[in-house]
Coordinates of C-alpha atoms and ligand atoms in Angstrom, one line a residue:
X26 CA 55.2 -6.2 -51.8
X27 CA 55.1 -6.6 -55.7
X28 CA 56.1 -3.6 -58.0
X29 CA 55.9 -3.8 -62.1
X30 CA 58.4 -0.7 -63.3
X31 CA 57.7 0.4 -66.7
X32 CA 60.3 1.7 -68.9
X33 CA 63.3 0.3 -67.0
X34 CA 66.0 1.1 -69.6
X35 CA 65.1 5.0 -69.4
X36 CA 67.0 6.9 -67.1
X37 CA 64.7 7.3 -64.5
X38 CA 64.3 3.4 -64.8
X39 CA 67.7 2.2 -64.9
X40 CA 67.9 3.8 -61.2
X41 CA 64.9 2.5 -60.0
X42 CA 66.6 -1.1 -61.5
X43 CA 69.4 -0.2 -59.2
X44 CA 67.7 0.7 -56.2
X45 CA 67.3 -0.5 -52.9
X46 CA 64.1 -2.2 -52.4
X47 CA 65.0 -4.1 -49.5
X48 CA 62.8 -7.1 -49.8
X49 CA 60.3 -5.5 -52.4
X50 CA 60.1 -8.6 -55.5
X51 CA 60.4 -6.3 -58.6
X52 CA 59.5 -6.7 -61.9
X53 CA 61.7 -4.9 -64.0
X54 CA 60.1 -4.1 -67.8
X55 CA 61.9 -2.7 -70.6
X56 CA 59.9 -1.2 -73.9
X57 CA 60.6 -4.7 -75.6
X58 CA 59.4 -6.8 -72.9
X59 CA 56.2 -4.2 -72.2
X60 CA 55.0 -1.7 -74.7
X61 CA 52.6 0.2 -72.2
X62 CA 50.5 1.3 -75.4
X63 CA 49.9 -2.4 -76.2
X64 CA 47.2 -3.4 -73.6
X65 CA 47.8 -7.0 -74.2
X66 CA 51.4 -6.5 -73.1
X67 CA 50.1 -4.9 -70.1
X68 CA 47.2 -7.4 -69.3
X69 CA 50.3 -9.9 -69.4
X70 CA 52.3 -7.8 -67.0
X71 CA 49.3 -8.0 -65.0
X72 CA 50.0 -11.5 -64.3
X73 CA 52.7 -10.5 -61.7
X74 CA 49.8 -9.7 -59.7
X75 CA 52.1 -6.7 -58.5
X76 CA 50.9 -4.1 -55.1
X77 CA 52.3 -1.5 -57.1
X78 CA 52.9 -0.1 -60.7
X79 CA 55.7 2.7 -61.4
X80 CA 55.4 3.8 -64.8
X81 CA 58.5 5.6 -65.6
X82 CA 57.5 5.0 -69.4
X83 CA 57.1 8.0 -71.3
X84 CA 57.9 9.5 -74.4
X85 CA 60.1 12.6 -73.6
X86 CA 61.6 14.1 -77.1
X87 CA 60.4 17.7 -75.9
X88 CA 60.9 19.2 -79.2
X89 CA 60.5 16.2 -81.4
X90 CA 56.5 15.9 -80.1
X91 CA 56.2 18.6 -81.8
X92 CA 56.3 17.0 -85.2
X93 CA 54.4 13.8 -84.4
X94 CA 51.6 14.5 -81.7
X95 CA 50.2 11.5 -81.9
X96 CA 53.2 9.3 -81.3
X97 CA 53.4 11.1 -78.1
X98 CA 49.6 11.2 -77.1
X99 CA 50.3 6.9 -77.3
X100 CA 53.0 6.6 -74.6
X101 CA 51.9 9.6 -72.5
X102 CA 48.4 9.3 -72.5
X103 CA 46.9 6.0 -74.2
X104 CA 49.8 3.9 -72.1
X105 CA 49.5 5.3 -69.0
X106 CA 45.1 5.0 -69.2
X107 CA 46.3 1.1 -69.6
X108 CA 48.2 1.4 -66.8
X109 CA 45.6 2.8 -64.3
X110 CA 43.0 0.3 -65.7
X111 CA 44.8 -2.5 -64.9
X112 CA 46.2 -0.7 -61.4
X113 CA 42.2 -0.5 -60.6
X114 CA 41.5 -4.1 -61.5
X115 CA 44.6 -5.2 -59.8
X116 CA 43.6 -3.0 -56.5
X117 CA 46.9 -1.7 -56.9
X118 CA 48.7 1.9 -56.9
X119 CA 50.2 3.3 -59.7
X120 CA 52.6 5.9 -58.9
X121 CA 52.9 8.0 -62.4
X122 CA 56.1 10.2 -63.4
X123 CA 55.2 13.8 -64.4
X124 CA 56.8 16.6 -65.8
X125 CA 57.4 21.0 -64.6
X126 CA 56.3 21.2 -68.4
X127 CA 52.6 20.8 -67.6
X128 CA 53.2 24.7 -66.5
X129 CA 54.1 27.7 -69.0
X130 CA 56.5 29.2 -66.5
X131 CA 54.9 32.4 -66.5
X132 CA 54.4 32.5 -62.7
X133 CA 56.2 34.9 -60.2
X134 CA 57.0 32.4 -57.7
X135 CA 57.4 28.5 -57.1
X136 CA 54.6 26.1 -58.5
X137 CA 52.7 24.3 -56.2
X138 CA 50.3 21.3 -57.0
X139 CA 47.5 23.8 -56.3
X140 CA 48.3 25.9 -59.6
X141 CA 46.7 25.2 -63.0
X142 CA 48.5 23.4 -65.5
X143 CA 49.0 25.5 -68.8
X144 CA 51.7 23.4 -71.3
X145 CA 52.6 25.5 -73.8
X146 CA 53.6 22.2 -76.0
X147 CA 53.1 19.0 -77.4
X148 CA 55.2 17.5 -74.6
X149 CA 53.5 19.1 -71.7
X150 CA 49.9 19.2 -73.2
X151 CA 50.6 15.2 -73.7
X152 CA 52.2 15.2 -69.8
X153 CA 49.3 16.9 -68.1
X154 CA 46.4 14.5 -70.7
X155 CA 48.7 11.2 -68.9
X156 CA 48.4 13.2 -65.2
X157 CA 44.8 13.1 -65.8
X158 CA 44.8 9.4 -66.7
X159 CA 46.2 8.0 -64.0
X160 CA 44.3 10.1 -61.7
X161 CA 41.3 8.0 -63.1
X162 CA 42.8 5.1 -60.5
X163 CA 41.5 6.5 -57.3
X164 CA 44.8 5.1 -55.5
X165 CA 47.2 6.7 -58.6
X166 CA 50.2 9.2 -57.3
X167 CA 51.7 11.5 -59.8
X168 CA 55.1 12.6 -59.5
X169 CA 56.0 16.1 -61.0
X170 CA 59.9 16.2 -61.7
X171 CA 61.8 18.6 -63.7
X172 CA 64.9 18.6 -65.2
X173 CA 66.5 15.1 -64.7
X174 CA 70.1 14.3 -64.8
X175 CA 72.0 10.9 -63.9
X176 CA 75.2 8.8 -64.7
X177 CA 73.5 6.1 -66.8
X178 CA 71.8 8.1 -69.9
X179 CA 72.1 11.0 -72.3
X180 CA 71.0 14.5 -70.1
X181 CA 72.0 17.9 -70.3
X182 CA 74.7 17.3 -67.9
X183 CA 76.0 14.5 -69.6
X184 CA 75.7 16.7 -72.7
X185 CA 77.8 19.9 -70.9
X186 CA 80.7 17.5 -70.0
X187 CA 81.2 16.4 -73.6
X188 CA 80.8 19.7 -75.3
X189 CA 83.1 20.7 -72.7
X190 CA 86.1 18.2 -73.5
X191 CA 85.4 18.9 -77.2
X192 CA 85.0 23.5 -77.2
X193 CA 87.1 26.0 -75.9
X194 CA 83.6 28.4 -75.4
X195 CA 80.1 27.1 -75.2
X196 CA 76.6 28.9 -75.0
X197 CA 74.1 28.2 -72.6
X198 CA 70.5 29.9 -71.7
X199 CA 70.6 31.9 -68.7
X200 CA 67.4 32.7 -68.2
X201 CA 65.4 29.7 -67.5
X202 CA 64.6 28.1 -64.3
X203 CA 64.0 25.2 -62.5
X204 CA 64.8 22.3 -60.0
X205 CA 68.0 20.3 -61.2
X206 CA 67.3 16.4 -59.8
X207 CA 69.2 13.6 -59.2
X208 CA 66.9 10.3 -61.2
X209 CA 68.6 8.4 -58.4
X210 CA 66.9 10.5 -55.7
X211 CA 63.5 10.3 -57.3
X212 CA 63.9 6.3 -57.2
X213 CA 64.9 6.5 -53.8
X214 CA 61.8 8.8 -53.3
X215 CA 59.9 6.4 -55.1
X216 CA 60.9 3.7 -52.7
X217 CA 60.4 5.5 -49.5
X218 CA 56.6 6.4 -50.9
X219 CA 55.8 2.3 -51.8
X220 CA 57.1 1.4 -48.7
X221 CA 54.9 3.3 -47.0
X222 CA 51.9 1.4 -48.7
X223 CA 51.5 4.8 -51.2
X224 CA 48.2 5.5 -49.0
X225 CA 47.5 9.1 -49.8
X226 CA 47.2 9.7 -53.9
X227 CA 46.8 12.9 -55.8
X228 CA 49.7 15.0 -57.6
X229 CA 52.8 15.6 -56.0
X230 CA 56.2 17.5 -56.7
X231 CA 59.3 16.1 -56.2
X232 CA 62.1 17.7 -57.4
X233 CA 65.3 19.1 -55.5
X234 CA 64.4 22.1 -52.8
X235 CA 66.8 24.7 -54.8
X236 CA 66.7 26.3 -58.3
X237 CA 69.1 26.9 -60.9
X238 CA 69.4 28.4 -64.4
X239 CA 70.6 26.1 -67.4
X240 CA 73.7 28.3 -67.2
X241 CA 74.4 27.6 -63.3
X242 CA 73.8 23.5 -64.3
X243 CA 76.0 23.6 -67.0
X244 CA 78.8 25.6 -65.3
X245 CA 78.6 23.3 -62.1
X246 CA 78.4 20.1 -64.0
X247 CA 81.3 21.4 -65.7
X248 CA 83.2 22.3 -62.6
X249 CA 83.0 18.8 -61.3
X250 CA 84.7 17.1 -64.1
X251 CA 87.7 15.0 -63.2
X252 CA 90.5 15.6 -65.2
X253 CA 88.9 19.5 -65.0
X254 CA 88.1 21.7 -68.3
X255 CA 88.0 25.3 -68.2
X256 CA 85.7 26.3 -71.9
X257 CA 84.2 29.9 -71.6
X258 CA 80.4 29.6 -70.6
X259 CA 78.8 32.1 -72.5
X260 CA 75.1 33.1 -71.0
X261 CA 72.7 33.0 -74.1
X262 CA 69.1 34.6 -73.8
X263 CA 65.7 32.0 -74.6
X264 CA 65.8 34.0 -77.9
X265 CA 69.3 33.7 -78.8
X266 CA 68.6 30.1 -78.3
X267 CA 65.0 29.1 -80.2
X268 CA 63.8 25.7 -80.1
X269 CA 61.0 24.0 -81.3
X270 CA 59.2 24.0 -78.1
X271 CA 58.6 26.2 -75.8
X272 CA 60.0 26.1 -72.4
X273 CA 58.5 27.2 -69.5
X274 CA 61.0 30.1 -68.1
X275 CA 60.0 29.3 -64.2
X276 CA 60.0 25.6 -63.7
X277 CA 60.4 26.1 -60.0
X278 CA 58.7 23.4 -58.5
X279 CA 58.0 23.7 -54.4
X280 CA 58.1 20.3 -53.4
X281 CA 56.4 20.8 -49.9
X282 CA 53.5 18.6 -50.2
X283 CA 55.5 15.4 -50.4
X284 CA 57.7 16.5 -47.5
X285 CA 54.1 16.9 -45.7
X286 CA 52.0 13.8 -46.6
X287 CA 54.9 11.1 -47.2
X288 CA 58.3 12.8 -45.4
X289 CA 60.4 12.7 -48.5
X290 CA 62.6 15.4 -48.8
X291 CA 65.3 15.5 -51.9
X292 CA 68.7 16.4 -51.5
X293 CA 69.8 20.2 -53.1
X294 CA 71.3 19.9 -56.3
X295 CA 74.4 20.5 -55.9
X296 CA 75.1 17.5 -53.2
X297 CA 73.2 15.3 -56.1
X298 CA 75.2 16.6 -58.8
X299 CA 78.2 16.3 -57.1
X300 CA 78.1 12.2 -56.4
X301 CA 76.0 12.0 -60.6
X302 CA 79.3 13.7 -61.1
X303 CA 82.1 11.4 -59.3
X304 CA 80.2 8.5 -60.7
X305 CA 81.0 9.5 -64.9
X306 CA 84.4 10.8 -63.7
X307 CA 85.3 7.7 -62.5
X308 CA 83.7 5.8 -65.9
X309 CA 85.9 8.2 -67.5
Ligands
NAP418 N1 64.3 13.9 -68.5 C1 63.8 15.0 -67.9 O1 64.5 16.0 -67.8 C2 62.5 14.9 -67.2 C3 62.0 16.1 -66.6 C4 60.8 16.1 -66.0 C5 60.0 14.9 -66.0 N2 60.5 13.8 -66.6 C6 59.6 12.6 -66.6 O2 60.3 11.6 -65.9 C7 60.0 10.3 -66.4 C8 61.2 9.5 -66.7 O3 62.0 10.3 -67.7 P1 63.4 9.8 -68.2 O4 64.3 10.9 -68.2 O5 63.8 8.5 -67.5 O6 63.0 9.4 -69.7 P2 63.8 8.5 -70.7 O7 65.2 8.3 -70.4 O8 63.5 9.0 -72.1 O9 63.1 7.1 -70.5 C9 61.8 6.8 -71.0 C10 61.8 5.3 -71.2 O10 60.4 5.0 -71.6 C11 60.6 4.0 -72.6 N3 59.4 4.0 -73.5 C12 59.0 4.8 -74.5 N4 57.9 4.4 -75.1 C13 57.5 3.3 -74.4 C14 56.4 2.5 -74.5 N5 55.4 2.6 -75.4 N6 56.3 1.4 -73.6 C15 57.2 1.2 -72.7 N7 58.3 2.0 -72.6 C16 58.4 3.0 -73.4 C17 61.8 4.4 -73.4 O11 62.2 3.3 -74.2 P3 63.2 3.6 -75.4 O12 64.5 3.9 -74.8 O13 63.2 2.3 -76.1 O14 62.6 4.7 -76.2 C18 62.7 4.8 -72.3 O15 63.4 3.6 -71.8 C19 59.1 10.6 -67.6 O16 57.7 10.5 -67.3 C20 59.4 12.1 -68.0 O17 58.3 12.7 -68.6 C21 61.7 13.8 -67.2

């Protein structure tokens, strides 16, 4: 098997670089090597003839979309339509990377793939136009993730440590929710799936099976660091806390479905945050 991966220097790509995928020949494509808006670049990625696409290209400035729309609508939309034309001409699958932000958060309960997506920003409203894109590929998977944390790139967790080894008291919202999860534990996901010839598309969630608040991330994360820190963690309101964007207060994202149609279940949060969180301890 053959897989092209998209945006390999992001964080969800620098795990899917680091892998295993046993004897699976990869091509590994950064943004230089493989601008997905550029369909020439992609007609030349073509030439690797690969079984399987993983775009985990995208362009994910939540609040910064809001100023330039159209930079956005290029990578999450206009790339990933390249992507599923060439997946069709290839006969190939392209498994798509999706976002909890296609939802406004307004639901009493988990999300399942059977709500309707209602983005309540530039971000999401970009996220859900690039689900609907790939889904143009009759073999296309999406992949709905939320809140994505790792060792290798700049995250919210990475982001509590610091401000953690720099303040004495910190603020953090309370009152959001979603699925904290591991970008190693989606590439492994994403593994399992392509290995099992990606035969069943559609959208899928795939995020960790338990929730948390901001606040609960940021006070575990914090917990975990090795030599420890102790700052006052202060629970902040949405409005105490405005941003450009609007975030969906329930990104709770059942991931059933995938458990059902491929057997892929994540770990809970805490066991992945845990190891994301011996791996920067020990890079200091
Ligand atoms: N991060 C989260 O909390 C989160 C939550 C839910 C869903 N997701 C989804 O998960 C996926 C992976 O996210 P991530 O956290 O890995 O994001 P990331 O770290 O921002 O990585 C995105 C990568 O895409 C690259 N890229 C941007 N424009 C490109 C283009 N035109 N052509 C090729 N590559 C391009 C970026 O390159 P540069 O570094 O050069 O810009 C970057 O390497 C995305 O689809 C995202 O929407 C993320």
């Amino acid at each position: 098997m053959r897989v092209l991966i998209t945006g390999a220097a992001g964080q969800l790509g620098l795990e899917l670089g680091r892998v295993d995928w046993g004897e699976t020949e990869r091509m590994l494509a950064v943004r230089g090597a493989l601008d997905i808006t550029n369909f020439d670049d992609v007609v030349a990625a073509a030439g690797f003839r690969p079984d399987v696409i993983v775009n985990a290209a995208a362009y994910t400035a939540v609040d910064r979309a809001e100023d330039e729309p159209e930079r956005a609508m290029a990578i999450n939309v206009k790339g990933v339509a390249h992507l599923a034309t060439i997946a069709d001409d290839l006969g190939a699958t392209l498994i798509h990377v999706s976002t909890d932000y296609v939802f406004d958060g307004l639901k009493d309960g988990w999300y399942t793939e059977d709500d309707a997506p209602s983005p309540t920003g530039v971000y999401g409203l970009t996220k859900r136009a690039g689900e609907l894109a790939a889904l143009e590929s009759s073999r296309s998977i999406v992949l709905r993730t939320s809140w994505v944390y790792g060792a290798l790139r700049p995250n919210f967790v990475a982001t509590m440590r610091r401000l953690a080894s720099e303040r004495d008291e910190l603020g953090v919202v309370a009152d959001q929710f979603g699925c904290p999860t591991a970008a190693a534990d989606i590439a492994a996901a994403i593994t399992q799936i392509a290995a099992q010839g990606a035969g069943e598309p559609g959208v899928f969630h795939l995020a960790a099976p338990d929730d948390a608040s901001w606040w609960d991330l940021a006070a575990e994360s914090i917990a975990l660091m090795d030599p420890p820190r102790s700052p006052t963690i202060k629970k902040l309101t949405t409005t105490e806390f405005p941003t450009k964007a609007v975030r969906p207060p329930n990104s709770r994202l059942d991931s059933s479905k995938i458990y059902q149609t491929y057997g892929v279940r994540l770990r809970s949060w805490r066991e992945a945050l845990a190891e994301v969180s011996a791996e920067l301890n020990h890079a200091g």
